[in-house]
Coordinates of C-alpha atoms in Angstrom, one line a residue:
X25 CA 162.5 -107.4 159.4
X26 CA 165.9 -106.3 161.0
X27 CA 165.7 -106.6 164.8
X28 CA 165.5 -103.2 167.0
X29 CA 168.6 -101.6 168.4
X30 CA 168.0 -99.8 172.0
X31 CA 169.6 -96.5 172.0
X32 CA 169.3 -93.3 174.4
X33 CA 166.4 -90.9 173.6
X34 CA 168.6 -88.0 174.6
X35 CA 171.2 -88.4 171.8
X36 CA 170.7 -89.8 168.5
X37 CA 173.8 -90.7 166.4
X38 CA 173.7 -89.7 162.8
X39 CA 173.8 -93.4 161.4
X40 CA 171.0 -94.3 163.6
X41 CA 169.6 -91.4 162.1
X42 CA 169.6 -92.3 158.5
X43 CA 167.8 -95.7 160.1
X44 CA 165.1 -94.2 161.4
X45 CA 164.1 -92.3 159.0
X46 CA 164.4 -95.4 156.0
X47 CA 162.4 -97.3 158.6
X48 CA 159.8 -94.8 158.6
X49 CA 159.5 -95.0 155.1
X50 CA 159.5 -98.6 154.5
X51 CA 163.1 -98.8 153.0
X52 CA 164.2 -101.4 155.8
X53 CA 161.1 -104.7 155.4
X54 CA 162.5 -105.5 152.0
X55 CA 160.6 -105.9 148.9
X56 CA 158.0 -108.8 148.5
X57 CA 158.3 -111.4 145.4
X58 CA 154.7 -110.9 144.2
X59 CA 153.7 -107.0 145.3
X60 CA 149.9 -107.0 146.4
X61 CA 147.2 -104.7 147.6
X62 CA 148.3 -105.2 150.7
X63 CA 151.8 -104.0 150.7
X64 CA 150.1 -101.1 148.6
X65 CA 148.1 -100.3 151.1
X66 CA 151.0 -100.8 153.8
X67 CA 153.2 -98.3 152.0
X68 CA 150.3 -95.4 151.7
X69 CA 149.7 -96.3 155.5
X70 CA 153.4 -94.9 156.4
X71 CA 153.6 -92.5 153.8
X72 CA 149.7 -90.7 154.0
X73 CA 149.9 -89.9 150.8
X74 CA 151.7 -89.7 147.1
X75 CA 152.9 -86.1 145.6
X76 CA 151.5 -85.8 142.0
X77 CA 153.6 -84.0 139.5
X78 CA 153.1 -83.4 135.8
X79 CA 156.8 -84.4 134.6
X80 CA 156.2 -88.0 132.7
X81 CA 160.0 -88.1 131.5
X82 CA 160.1 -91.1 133.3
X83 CA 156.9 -92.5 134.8
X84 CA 154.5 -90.5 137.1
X85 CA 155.9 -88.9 140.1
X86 CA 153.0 -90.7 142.1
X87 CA 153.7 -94.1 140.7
X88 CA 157.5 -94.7 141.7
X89 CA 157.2 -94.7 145.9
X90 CA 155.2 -97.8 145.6
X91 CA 157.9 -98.8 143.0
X92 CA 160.8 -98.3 145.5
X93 CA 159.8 -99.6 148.4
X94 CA 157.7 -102.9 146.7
X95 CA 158.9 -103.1 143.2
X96 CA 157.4 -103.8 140.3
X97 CA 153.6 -103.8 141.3
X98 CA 150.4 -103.7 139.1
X99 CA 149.9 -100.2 138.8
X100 CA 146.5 -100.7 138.0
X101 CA 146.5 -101.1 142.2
X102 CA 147.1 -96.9 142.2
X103 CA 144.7 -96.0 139.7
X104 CA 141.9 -98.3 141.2
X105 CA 142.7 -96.0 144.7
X106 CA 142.8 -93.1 143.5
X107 CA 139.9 -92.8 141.0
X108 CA 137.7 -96.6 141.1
X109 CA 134.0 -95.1 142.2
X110 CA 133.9 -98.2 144.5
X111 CA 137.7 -99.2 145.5
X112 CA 138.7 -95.5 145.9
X113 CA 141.3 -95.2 149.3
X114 CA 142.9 -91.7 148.5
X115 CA 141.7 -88.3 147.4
X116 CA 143.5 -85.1 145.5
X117 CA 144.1 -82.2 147.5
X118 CA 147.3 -79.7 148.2
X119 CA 149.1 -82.3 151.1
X120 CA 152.8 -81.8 149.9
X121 CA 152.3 -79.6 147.3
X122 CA 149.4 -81.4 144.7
X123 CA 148.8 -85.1 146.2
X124 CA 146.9 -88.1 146.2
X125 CA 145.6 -88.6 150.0
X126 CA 144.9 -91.3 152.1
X127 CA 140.9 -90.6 152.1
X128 CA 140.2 -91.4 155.9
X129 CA 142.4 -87.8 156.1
X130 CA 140.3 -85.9 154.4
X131 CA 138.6 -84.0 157.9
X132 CA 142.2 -83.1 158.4
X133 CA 142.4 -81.1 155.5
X134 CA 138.9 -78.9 156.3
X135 CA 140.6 -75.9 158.1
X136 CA 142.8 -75.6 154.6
X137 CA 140.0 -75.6 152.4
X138 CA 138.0 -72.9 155.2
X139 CA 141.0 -70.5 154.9
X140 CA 141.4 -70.9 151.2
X141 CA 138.1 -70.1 151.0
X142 CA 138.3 -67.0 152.8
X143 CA 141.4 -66.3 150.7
X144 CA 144.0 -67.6 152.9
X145 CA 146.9 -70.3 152.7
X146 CA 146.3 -69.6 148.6
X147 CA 148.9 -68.6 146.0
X148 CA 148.3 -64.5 145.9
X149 CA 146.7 -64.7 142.0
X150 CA 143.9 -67.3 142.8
X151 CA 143.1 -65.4 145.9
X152 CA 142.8 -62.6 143.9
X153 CA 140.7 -64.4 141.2
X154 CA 138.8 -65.6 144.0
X155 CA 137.7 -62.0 145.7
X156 CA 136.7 -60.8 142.1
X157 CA 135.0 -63.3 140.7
X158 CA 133.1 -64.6 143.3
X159 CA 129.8 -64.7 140.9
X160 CA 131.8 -66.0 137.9
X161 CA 133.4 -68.7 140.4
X162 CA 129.8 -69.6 141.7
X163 CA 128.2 -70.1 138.1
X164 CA 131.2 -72.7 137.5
X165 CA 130.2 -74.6 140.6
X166 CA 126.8 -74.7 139.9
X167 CA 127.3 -75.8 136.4
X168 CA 129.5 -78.2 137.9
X169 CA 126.2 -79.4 139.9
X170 CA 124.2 -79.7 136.9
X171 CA 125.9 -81.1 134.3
X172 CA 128.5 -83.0 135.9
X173 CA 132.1 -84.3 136.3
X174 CA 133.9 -82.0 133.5
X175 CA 136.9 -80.6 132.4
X176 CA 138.1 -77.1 132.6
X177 CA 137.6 -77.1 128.6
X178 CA 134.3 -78.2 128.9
X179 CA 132.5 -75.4 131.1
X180 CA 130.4 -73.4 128.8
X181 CA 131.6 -70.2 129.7
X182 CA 135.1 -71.0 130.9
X183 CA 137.3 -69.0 128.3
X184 CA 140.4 -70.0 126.8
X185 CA 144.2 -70.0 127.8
X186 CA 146.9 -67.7 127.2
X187 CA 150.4 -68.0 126.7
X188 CA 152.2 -71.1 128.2
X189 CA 150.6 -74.4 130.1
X190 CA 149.9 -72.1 133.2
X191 CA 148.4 -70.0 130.8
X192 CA 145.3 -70.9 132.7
X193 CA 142.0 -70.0 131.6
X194 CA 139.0 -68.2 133.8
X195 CA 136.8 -71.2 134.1
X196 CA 140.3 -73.2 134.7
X197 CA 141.4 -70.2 137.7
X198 CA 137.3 -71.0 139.0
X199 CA 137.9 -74.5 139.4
X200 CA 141.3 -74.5 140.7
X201 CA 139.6 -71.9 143.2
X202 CA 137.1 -74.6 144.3
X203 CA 139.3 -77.3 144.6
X204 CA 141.3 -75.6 146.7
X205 CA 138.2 -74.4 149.0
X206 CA 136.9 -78.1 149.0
X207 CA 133.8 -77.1 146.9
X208 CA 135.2 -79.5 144.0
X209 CA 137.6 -82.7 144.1
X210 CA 138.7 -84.3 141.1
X211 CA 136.3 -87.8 140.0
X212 CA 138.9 -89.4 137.5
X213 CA 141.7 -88.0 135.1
X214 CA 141.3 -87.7 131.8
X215 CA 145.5 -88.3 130.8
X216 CA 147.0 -86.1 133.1
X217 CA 143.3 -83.7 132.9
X218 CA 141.6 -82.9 136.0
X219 CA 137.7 -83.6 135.8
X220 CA 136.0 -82.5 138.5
X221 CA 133.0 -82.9 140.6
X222 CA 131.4 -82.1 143.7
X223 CA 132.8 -84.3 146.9
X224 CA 129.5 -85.4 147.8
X225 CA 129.2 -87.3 144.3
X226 CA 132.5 -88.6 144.5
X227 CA 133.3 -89.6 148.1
X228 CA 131.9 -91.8 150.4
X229 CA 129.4 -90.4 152.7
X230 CA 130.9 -91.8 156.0
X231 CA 134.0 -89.3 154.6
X232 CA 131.6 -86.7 153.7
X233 CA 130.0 -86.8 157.1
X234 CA 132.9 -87.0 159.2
X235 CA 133.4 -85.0 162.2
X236 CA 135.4 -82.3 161.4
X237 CA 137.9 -81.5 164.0
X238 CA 139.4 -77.6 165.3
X239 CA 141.8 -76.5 163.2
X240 CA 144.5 -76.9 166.3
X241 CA 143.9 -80.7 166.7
X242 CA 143.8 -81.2 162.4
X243 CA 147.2 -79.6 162.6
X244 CA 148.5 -81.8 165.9
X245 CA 147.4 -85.0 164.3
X246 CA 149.1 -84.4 161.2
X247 CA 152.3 -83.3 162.6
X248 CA 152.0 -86.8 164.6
X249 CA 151.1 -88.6 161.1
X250 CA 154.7 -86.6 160.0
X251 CA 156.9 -87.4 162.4
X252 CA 155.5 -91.2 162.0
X253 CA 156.0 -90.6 158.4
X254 CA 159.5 -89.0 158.8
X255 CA 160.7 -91.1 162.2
X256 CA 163.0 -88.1 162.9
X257 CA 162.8 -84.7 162.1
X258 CA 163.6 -80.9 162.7
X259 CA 160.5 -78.7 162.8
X260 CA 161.3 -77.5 159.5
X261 CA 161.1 -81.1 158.0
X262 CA 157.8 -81.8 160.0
X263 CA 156.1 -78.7 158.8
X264 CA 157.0 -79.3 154.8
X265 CA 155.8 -82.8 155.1
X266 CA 151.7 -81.5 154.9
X267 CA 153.2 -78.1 154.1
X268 CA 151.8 -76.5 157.3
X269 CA 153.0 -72.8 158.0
X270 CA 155.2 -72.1 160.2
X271 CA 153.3 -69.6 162.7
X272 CA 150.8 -73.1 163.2
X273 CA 153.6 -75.2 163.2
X274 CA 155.2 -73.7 166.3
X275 CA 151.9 -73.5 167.7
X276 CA 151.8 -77.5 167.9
X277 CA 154.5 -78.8 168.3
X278 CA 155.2 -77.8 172.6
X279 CA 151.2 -79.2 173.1
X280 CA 152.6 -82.7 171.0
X281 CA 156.1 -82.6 173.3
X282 CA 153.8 -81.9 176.4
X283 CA 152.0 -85.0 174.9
X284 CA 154.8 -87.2 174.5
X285 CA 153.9 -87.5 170.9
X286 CA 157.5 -85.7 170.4
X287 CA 160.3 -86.1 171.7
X288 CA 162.8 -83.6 171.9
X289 CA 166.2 -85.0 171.1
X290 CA 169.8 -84.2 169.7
X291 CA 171.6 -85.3 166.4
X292 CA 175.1 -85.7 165.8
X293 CA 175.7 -83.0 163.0
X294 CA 172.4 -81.6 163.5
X295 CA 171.7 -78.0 164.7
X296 CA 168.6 -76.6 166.3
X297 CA 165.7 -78.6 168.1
X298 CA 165.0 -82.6 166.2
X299 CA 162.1 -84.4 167.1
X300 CA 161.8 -88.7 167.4
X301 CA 158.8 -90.3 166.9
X302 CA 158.6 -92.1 170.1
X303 CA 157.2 -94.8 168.8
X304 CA 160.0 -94.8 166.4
X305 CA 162.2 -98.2 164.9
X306 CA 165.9 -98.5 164.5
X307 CA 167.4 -101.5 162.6
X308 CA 170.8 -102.7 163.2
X309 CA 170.9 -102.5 159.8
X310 CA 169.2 -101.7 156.5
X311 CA 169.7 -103.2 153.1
X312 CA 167.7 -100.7 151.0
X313 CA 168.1 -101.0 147.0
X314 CA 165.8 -98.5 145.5
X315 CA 166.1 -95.6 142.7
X316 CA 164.1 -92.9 144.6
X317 CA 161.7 -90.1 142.5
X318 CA 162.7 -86.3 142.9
X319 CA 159.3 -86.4 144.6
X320 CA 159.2 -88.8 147.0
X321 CA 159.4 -88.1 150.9
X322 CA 162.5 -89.6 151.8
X323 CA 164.4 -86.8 149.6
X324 CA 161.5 -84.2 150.1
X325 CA 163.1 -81.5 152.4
X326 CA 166.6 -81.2 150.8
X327 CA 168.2 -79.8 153.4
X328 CA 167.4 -83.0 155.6
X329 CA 168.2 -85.3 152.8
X330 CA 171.8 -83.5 153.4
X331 CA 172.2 -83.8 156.1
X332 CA 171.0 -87.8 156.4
X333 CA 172.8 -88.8 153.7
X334 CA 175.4 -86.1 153.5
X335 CA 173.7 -86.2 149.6
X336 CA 173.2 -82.1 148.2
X337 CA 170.3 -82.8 146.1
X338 CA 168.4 -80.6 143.1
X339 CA 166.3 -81.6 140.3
X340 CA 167.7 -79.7 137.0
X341 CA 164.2 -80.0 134.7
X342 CA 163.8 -76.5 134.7
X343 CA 168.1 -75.5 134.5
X344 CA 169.0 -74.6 131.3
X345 CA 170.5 -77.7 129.8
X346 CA 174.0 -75.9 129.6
X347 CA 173.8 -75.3 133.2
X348 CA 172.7 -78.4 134.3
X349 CA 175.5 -80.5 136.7
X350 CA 173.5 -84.2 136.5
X351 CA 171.1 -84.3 134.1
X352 CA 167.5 -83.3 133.1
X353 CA 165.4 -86.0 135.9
X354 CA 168.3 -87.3 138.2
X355 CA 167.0 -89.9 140.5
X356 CA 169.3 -90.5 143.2
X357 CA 170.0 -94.4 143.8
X358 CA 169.9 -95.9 147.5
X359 CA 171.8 -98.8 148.6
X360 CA 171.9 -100.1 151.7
X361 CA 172.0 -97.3 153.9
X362 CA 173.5 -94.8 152.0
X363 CA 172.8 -92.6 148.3
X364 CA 175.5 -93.8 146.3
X365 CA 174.9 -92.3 142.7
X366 CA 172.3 -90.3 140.6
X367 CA 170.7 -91.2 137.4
X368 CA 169.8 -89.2 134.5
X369 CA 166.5 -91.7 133.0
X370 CA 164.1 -91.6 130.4
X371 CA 161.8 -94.3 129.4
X372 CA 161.8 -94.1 125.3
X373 CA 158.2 -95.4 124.9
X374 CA 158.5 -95.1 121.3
X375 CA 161.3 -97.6 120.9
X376 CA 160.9 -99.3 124.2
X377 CA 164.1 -98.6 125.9
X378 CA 165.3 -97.5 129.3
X379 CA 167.5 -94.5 128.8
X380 CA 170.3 -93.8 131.3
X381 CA 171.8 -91.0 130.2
X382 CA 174.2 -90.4 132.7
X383 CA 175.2 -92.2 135.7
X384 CA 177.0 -90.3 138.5
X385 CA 178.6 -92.0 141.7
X386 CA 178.7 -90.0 144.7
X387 CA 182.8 -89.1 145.2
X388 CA 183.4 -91.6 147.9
X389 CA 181.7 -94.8 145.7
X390 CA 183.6 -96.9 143.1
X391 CA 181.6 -97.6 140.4
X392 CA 182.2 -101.6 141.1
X393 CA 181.2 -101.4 144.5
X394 CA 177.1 -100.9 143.2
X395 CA 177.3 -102.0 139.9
X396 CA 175.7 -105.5 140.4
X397 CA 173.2 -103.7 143.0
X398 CA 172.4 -100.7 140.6
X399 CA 172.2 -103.6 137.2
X400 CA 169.1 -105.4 138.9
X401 CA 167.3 -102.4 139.7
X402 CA 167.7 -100.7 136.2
X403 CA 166.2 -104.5 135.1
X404 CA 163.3 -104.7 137.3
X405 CA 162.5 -101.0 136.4
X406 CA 162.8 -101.8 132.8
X407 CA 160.5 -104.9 133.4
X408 CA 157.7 -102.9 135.6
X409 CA 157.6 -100.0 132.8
X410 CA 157.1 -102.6 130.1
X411 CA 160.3 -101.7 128.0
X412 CA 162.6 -104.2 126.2
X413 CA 166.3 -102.9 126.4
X414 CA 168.5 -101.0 128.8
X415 CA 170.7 -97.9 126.7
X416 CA 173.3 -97.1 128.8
X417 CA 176.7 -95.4 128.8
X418 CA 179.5 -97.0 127.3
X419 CA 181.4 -96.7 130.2
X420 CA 179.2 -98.5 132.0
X421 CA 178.1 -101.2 129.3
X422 CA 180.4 -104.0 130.7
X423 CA 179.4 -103.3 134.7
X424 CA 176.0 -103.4 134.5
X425 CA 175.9 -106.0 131.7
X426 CA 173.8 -104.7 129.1

């Protein structure tokens, strides 16, 4: 581990910046040789939790932090956490956006699941659903309670879809109703498939009977898990992390600076207030070597991921493809302490290639200058997805060697 710099809390320089926040995130211990439950377990530690996202171009959106910051690891290591009766250490709820959660949070999350009950901090549709079906939504639940963990296609009464994959049916609006209210959680996966089941039947009890704390100090202590999450941060990055709204947000955070668990500082380039972890790390150095997931919390809030890395960031799956500047799932690739390129993948199960389809250097990077670096990742990536052979451009054939 790179040895501590001392720097002024008052003034923050933009390169200590960028090392702050990678050693929040894990990007500055280096990977280990032989990844373990323990590094696992280190990495969900910092980051409190994994974003989920239905995309599978690639690999799992949930799947590639680990990957980045430890390499290729077991994933068997994330499914056994997430959905192993015995050896589960996360949960699903909304955390940023859909996520797997570290399951010692889960009193944190109570005052969400009151409100959505009553309606509130819920997409306007489902709320709707959830005022006018409040019979229909309680026959699901109890059906739930009888029969079992299930599927949305299994309820006996639960309709069909219509239209496209959101095309959600009744019974599917009921149960995404409950598992925003807490009332269901999901027990496994079935592919990508939600089954769900009551918490109490798939939770531990000392989770289930956990104090549950106010709303006010839930939403302080996870705006002090974000900023040790994050290192640095403007209030608009510490509110997306656990997607708090804003009105709560600026509730908190002058009872955390009275606290000392902020502290108010300024950034070079940066405007408006920027909080440091006071607890927080700065490496003289870091030698980072990672392709990073549209979905992972070091590129989460783009416009902080801007202005870190000076790196203007969008993922182009839903652009038409005539419109689109990178490439359908662009992963931006970090080396050292700096994004240096993008990366168009795909992994081409069928054949068992790794397809780049495009690689794009940021305009201050020659190509030679990470070539060797950006070759050894695209390997151990290969490697960890179980695929044979590298396709890459031809103009890039001869630097990466393959």
């Amino acid at each position: 581990m790179a040895p501590r710099t001392r720097f002024s809390l008052a003034q923050v320089s933009l390169a200590q910046a960028r090392r702050i926040a990678l050693a929040a995130q894990g990007f500055s211990d280096g990977r280990p040789d032989a990844p373990t439950s323990r590094h696992f377990a280190r990495v969900l530690a910092r980051s409190n939790l994994l974003q989920i996202d239905s995309v599978n171009v690639l690999v799992r959106a949930h799947y590639m932090p680990l990957f980045s910051r430890i390499g290729a690891y077991d994933r068997d290591l994330l499914e056994k956490a997430s959905y192993h009766p015995k050896k589960r250490s996360t949960f699903e709820y909304w955390g940023h956006e859909a996520s797997l959660i570290r399951l010692d949070l889960h009193p944190l999350f109570r005052w969400r699941m009151a409100r959505a009950a009553r309606g509130e901090s819920i997409y306007g549709g489902l709320a709707r659903f959830g005022r006018e079906k409040r019979a229909f939504i309680e026959e699901v639940r109890r059906e739930i309670a009888t029969r079992g963990p299930m599927g949305a296609g299994e309820l006996s009464g639960g309709g069909k879809g219509q239209g496209s994959w959101w095309g959600w049916s009744d019974g599917k609006r009921a149960l995404e109703w409950l598992f925003w209210a807490g009332e269901v959680t999901t027990a496994t996966r079935r592919g990508f498939e939600r089954i769900y089941d009551l918490p109490e039947r798939v939770l531990p009890s000392a989770v289930i009977n956990a104090p549950t704390p106010s709303d006010e100090e839930a939403q302080r202590e996870l705006l002090r898990l974000s900023i040790r999450a994050l290192g640095i941060a403007s209030e608009r990055c510490l509110r997306d992390y656990f997607r708090l709204e804003a009105a709560d947000a600026k509730a908190r955070i002058p009872e955390l600076i009275e606290a000392g668990d902020l502290v108010p500082v300024t950034v070079e380039g940066w405007n408006g207030p920027v909080y440091l972890d006071p607890a927080a790390r700065i490496p003289r150095r870091v030698e980072a070597r990672a392709l990073v997931s549209p979905f992972d919390p070091i590129v989460w809030e783009r416009t902080r991921t801007e202005r870190l890395f000076d790196f203007r960031y969008r993922i182009e799956i839903y652009t038409p493809a005539e419109k689109r500047e990178f490439g359908y799932y662009c992963l931006p690739f970090l080396l050292g302490e700096r994004i240096v390129a993008r990366l168009d993948l795909k992994a081409d199960r069928a054949t068992g290639r790794l397809l780049v389809h495009s690689i794009h250097p940021e305009t201050s990077v020659h190509p030679a200058e990470i070539a060797p670096a950006l070759s050894d990742e695209l390997r151990l990536m290969a490697e960890w997805l179980g695929l044979d052979a590298i396709a890459v451009p031809k103009d890039w054939a001869k630097r990466l060697g393959v």
